[in-house]
mmCIF file of C-alpha atoms in Angstrom:
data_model
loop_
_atom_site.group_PDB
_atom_site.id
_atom_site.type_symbol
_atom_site.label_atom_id
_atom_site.label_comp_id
_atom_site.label_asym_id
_atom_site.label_seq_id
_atom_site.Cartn_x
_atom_site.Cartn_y
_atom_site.Cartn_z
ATOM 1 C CA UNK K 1 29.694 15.241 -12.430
ATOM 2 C CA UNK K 2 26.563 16.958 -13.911
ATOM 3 C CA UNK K 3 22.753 16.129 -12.926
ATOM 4 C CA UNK K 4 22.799 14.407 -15.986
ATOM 5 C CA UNK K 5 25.111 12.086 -15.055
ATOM 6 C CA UNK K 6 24.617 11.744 -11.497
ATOM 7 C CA UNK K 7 20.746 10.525 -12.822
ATOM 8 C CA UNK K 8 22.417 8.226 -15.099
ATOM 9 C CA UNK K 9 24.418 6.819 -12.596
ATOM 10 C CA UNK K 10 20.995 6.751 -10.237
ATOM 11 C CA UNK K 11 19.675 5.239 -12.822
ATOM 12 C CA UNK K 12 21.896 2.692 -13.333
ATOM 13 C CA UNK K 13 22.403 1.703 -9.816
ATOM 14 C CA UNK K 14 18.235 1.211 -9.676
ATOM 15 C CA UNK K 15 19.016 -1.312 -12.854
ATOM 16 C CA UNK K 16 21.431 -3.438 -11.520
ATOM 17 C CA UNK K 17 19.364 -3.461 -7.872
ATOM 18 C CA UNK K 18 16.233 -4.761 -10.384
ATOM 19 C CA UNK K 19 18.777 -7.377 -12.492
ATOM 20 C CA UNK K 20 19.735 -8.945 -9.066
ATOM 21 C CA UNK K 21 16.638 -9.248 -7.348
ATOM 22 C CA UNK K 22 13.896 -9.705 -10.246
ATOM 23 C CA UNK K 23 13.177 -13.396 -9.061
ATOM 24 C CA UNK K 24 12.508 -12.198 -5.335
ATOM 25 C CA UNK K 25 11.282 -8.593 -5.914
ATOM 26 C CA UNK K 26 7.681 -9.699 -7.149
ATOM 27 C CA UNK K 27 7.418 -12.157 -4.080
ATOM 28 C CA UNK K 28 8.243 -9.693 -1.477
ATOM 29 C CA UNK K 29 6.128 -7.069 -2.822
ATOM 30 C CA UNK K 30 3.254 -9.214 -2.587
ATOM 31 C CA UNK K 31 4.464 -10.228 1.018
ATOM 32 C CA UNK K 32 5.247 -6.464 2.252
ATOM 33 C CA UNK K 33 1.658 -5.355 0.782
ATOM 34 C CA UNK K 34 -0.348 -8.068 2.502
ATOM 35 C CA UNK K 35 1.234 -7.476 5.715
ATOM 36 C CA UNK K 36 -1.434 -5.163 6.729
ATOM 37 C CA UNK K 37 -4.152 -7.712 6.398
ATOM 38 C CA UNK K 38 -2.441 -10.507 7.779
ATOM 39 C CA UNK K 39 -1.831 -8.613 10.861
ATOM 40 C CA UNK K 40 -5.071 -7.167 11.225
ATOM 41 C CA UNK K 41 -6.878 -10.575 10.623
ATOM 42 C CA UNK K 42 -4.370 -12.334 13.876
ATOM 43 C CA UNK K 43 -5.597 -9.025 15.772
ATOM 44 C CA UNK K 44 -8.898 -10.023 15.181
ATOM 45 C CA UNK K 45 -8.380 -13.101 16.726
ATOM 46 C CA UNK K 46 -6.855 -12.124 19.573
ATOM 47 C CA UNK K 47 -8.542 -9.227 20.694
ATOM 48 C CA UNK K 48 -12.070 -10.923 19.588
ATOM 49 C CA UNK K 49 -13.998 -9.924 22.571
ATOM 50 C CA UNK K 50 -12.364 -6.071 22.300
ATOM 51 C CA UNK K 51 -12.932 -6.152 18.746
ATOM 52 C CA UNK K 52 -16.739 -6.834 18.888
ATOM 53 C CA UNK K 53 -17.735 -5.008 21.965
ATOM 54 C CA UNK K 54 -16.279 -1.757 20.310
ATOM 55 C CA UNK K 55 -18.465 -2.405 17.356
ATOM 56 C CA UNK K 56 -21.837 -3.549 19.257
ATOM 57 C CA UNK K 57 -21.078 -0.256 21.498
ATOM 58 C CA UNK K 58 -20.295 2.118 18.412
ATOM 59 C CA UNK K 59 -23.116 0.592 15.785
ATOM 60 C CA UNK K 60 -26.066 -0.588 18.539
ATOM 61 C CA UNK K 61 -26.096 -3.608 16.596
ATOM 62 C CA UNK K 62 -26.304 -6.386 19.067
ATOM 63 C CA UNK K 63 -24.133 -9.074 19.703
ATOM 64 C CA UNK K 64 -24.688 -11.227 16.561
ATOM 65 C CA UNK K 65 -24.053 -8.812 14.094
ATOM 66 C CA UNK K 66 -21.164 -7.656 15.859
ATOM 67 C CA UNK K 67 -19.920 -10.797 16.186
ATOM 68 C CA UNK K 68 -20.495 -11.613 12.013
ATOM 69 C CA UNK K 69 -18.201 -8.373 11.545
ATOM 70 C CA UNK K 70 -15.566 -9.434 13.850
ATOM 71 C CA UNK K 71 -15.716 -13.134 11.855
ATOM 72 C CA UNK K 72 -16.110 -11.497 8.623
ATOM 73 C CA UNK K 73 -13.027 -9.524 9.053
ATOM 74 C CA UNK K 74 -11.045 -12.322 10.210
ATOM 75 C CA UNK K 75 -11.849 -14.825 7.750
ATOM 76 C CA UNK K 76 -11.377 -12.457 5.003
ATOM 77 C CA UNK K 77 -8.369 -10.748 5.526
ATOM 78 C CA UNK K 78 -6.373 -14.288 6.219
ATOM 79 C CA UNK K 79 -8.069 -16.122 3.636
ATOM 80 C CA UNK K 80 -7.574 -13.282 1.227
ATOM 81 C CA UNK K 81 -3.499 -13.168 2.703
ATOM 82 C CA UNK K 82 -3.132 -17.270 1.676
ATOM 83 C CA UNK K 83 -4.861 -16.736 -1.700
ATOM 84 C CA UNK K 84 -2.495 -14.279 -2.710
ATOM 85 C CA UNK K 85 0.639 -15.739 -1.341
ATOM 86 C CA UNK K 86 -0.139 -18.999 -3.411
ATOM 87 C CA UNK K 87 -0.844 -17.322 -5.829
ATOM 88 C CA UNK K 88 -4.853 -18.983 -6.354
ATOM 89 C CA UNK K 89 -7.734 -16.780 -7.204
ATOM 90 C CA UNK K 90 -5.878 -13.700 -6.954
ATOM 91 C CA UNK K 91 -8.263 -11.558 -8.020
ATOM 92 C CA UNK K 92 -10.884 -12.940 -5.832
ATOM 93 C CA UNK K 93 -8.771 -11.967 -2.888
ATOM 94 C CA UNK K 94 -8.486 -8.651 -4.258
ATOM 95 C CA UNK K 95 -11.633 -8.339 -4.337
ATOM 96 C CA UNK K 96 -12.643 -9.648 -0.837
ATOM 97 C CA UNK K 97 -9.583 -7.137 0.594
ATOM 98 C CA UNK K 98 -11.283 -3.855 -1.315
ATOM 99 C CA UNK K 99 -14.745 -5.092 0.118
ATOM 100 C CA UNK K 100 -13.021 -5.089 3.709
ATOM 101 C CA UNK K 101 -11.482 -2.335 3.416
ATOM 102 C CA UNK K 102 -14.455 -0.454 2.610
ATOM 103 C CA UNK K 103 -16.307 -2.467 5.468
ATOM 104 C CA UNK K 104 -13.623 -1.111 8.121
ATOM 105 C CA UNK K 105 -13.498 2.442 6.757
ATOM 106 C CA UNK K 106 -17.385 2.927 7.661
ATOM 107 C CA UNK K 107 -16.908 0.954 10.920
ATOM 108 C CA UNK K 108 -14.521 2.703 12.307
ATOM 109 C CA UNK K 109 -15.604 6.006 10.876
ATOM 110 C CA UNK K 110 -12.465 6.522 9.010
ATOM 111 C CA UNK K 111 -14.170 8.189 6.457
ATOM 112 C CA UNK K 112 -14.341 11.308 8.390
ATOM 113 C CA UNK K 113 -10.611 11.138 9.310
ATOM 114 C CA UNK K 114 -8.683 12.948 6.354
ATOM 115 C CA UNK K 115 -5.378 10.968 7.014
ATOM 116 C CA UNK K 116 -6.322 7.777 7.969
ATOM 117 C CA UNK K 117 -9.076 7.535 4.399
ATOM 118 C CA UNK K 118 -5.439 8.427 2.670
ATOM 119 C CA UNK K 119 -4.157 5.629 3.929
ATOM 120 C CA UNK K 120 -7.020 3.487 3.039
ATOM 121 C CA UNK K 121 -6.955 4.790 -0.263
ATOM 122 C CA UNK K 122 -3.380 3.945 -0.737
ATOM 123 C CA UNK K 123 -3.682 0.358 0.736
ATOM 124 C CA UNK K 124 -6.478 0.280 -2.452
ATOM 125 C CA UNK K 125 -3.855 1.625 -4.594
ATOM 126 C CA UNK K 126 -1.707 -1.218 -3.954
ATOM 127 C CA UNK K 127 -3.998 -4.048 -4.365
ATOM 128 C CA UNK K 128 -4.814 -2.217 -7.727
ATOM 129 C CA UNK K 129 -1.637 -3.230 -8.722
ATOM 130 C CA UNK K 130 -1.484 -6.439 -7.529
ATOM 131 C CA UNK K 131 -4.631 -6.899 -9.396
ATOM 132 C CA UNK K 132 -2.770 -5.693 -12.319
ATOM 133 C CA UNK K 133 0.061 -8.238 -11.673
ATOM 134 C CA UNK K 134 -2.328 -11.039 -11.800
ATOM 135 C CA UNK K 135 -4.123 -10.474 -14.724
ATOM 136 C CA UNK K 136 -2.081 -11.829 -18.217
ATOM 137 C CA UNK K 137 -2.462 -9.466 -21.058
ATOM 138 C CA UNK K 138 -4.185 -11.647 -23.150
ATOM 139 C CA UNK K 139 -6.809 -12.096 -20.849
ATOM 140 C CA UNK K 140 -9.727 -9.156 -19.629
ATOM 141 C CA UNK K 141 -12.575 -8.885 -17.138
ATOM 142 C CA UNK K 142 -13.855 -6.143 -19.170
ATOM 143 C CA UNK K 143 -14.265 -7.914 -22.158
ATOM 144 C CA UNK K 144 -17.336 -6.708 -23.354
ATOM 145 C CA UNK K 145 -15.658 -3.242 -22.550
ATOM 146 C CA UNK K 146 -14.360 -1.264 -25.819
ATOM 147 C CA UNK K 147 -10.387 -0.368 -25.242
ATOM 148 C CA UNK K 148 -9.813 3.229 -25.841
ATOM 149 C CA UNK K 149 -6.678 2.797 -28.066
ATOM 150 C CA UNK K 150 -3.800 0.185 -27.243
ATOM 151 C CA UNK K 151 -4.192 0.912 -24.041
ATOM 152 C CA UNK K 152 -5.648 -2.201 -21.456
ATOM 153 C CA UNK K 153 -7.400 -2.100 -18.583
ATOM 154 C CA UNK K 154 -4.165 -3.431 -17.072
ATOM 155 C CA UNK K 155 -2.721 -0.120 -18.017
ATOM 156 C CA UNK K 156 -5.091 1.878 -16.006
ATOM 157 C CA UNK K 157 -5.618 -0.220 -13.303
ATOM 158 C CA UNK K 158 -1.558 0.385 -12.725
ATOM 159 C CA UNK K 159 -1.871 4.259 -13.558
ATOM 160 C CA UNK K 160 -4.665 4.079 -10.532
ATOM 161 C CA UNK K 161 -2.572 2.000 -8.415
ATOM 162 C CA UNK K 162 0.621 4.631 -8.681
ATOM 163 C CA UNK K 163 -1.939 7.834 -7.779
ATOM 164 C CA UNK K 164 -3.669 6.042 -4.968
ATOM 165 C CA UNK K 165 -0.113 4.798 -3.763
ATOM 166 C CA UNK K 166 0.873 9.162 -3.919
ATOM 167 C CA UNK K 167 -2.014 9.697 -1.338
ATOM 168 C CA UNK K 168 0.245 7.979 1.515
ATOM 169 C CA UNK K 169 3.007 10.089 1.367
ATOM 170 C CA UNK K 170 0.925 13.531 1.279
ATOM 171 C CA UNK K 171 0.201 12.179 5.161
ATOM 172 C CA UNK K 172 3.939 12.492 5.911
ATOM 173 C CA UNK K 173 4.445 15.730 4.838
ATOM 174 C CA UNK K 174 5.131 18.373 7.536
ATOM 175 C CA UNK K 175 3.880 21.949 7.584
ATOM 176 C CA UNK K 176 7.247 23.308 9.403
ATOM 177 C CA UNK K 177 9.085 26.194 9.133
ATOM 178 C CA UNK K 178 12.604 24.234 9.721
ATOM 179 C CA UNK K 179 14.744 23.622 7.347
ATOM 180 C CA UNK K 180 14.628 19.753 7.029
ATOM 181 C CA UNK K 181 11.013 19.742 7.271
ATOM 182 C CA UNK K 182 10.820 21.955 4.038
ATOM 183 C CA UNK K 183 13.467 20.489 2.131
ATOM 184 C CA UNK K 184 12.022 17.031 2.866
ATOM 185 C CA UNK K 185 8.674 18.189 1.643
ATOM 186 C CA UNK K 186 10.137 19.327 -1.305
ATOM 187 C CA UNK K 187 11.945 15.654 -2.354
ATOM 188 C CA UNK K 188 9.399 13.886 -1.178
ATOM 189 C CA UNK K 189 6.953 16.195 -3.430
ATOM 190 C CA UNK K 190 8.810 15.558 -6.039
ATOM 191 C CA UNK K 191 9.157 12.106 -6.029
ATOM 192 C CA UNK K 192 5.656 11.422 -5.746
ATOM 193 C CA UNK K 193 4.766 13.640 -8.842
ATOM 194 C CA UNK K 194 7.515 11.427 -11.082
ATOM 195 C CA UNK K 195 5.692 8.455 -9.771
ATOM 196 C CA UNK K 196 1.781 9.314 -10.322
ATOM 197 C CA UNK K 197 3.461 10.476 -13.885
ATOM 198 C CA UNK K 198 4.958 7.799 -14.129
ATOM 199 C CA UNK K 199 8.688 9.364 -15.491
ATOM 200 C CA UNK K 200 11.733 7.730 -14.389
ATOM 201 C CA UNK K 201 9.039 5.662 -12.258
ATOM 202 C CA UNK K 202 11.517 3.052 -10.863
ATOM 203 C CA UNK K 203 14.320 4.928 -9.860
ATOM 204 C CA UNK K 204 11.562 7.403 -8.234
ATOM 205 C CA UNK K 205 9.932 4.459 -6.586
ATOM 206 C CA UNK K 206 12.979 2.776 -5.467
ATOM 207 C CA UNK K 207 13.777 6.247 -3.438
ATOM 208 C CA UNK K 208 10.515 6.137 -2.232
ATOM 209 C CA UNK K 209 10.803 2.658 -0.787
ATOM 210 C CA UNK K 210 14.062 3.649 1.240
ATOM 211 C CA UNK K 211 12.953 6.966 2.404
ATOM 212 C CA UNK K 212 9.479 5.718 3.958
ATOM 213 C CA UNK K 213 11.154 2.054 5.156
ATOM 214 C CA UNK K 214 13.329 4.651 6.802
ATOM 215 C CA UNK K 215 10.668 6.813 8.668
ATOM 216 C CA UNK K 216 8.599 3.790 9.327
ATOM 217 C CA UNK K 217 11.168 1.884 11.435
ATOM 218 C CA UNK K 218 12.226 5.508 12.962
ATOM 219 C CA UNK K 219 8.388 6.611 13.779
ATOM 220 C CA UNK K 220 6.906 3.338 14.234
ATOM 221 C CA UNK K 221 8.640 1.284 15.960
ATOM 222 C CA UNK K 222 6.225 -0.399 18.007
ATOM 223 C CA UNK K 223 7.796 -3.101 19.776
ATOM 224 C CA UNK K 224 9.610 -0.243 21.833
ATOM 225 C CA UNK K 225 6.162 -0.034 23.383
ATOM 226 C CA UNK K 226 5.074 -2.101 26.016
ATOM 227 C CA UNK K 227 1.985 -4.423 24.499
ATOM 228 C CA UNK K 228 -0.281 -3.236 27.191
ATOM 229 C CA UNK K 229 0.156 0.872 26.275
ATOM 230 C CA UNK K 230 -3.053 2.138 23.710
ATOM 231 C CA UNK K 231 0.317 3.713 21.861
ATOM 232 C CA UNK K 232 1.599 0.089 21.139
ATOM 233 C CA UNK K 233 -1.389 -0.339 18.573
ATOM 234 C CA UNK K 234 -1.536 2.332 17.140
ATOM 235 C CA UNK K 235 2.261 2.098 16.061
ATOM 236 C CA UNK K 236 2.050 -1.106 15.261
ATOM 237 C CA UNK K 237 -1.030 -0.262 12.778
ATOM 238 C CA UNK K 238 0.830 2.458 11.098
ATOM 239 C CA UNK K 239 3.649 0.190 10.418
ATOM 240 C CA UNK K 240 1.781 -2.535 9.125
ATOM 241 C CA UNK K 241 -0.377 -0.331 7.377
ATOM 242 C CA UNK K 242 3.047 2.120 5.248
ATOM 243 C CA UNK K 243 4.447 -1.532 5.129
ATOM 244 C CA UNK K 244 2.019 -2.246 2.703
ATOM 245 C CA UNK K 245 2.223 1.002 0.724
ATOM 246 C CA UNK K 246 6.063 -0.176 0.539
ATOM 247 C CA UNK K 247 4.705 -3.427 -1.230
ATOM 248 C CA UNK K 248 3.013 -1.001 -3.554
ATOM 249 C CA UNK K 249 5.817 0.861 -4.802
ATOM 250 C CA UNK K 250 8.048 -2.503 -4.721
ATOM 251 C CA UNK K 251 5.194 -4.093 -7.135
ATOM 252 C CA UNK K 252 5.560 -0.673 -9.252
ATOM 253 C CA UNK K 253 9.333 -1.343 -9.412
ATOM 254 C CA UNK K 254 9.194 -4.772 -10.429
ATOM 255 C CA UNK K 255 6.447 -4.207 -12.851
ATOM 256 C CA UNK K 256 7.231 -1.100 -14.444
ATOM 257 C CA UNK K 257 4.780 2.050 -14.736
ATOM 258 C CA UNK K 258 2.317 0.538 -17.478
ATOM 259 C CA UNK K 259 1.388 2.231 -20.940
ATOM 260 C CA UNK K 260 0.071 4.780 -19.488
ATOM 261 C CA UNK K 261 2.905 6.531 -18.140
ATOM 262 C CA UNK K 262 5.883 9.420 -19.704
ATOM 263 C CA UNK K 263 7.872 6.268 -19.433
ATOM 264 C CA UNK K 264 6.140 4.369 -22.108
ATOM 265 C CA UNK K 265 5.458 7.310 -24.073
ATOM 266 C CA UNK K 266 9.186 8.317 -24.209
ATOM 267 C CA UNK K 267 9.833 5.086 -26.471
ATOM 268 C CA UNK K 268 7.492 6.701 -28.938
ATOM 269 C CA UNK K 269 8.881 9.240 -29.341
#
C-alpha cells in the first residue's frame, strides 16, 4: 500500500468516525472545551478563602477587592459554562470567558510564564471557535465592517481559532536527544502545521485529539495524587486546562476548517 493510499484509507476512516458521531460530536466539543471553566469556577468555591488570600497577599488590594475577584471569577466562569451548554447567549459567554481569562492571566502573572500564556492563548483559540459555531452565516457582529472578498468574519474567527489551538501543542514538545522524543516532535510538528493550514484539517485534527487525550491521561492523571499534595492541583489544572484544547480541535472536526483554509481552496481549484 502506497502513502497515497494509506492517507486515503486515513482519510476515510476519519469520515466514517464523523458520519457516526455528527449528532454528538458538536455537543461534546462544547462539553470537553468548557471543562476548564467549569472546574475552575467549583475551585473557586471551594478553596474561597485560599483563593482570595493569595490575591489580597499578591495584589495589596484588601479584602474587598479580593473578595470581588474571587466572586467575579466564580460567577463568570459557571454562568458562562450553563450559557453555553444550553445553548443561550452564546456569544455573551464567550465573551465573559475571554474577559476572565484575561483577568486570571494578569492575576496570576501568567503573562510572564511562556508556557502557561500558550495555554491561555489556546483556551482563547477554542472559544474562537465556539464563537464561530454560534454565529449563523447570515447573521454578523461586524456589520458595518466591509468583507474582504467572500470571505466572513466566521471564516477568520475559525482560521484564528485553529492557530491559537497550534500554540498548545508547541508546550509539549521536548528538546531531547532520544529517539522518541525527536520523532514525536517531528509528527506532532507536522500535524499542527496541516491544522493552522488548514489541509487535510480533520483527519490532522482527529490525530491530534488521540495523541494529546493520550498524554493527558498518561501525564496528568491527577486523581493518582492525594487531594492534599500542591502536585494534585497542578495536574488536575493541566488536565482540565489540554481537555479543553481537545474541545477545540473536536469543534474543528465537526465544523470543518472554514474558507479560509487549503481545504476550501482545493475545491477551487
Amino acid at each position: 500500500m502506497g502513502q497515497e493510499d494509506l492517507m486515503n484509507t486515513a482519510e476515510d476512516v476519519a469520515d466514517q468516525f464523523l458520519r457516526l458521531t455528527k449528532h454528538y460530536l458538536p455537543h461534546l466539543a462544547r462539553l470537553c472545551l468548557i471543562s476548564t471553566f467549569l472546574e475552575d469556577g467549583i475551585r473557586m468555591w471551594f478553596q474561597w478563602n485560599e483563593q482570595r488570600d493569595y490575591i489580597e497577599a499578591t495584589w495589596s488590594c484588601g479584602y474587598f477587592l479580593a473578595t470581588c475577584f474571587v466572586l467575579l471569577n466564580l460567577i463568570g466562569q459557571l454562568g458562562g459554562c450553563v450559557l453555553i451548554l444550553s445553548r443561550n447567549f452564546v456569544q455573551y459567554a464567550c465573551f465573559g470567558l475571554f474577559g476572565i481569562i484575561a483577568l486570571q492571566t494578569v492575576a496570576y502573572s501568567i503573562l510572564w510564564d511562556l508556557k502557561f500564556l500558550m495555554r491561555n492563548l489556546a483556551l482563547g483559540g477554542g472559544l474562537l471557535l465556539l464563537l464561530a459555531e454560534s454565529r449563523s452565516e447570515g447573521k454578523s457582529m461586524f456589520a458595518g465592517v466591509p468583507s474582504m472578498g467572500e470571505s466572513s468574519p466566521k471564516q477568520y474567527m475559525q482560521l484564528g481559532g485553529r492557530v491559537l489551538l497550534v500554540l498548545m501543542f508547541m508546550t509539549l514538545l521536548h528538546f531531547d536527544s532520544n529517539f522518541f522524543s525527536i520523532l514525536q516532535n517531528m509528527v506532532g510538528t507536522a500535524l499542527i502545521i496541516l491544522v493552522a493550514i488548514g489541509f487535510k484539517t480533520k483527519l490532522a485534527a482527529l490525530t491530534l485529539v488521540v495523541w494529546l487525550l493520550a498524554i493527558n491521561v498518561y501525564f496528568n492523571a491527577f486523581w493518582t495524587v492525594p487531594a492534599y499534595k500542591p502536585m494534585h492541583d497542578f495536574l488536575k489544572y493541566d488536565f482540565f486546562q489540554t481537555t479543553s484544547v481537545i474541545g477545540g480541535l473536536l469543534l474543528v472536526v465537526a465544523l470543518g476548517p472554514g474558507g479560509v483554509s487549503m481545504d476550501e481552496k482545493k475545491k477551487e481549484w
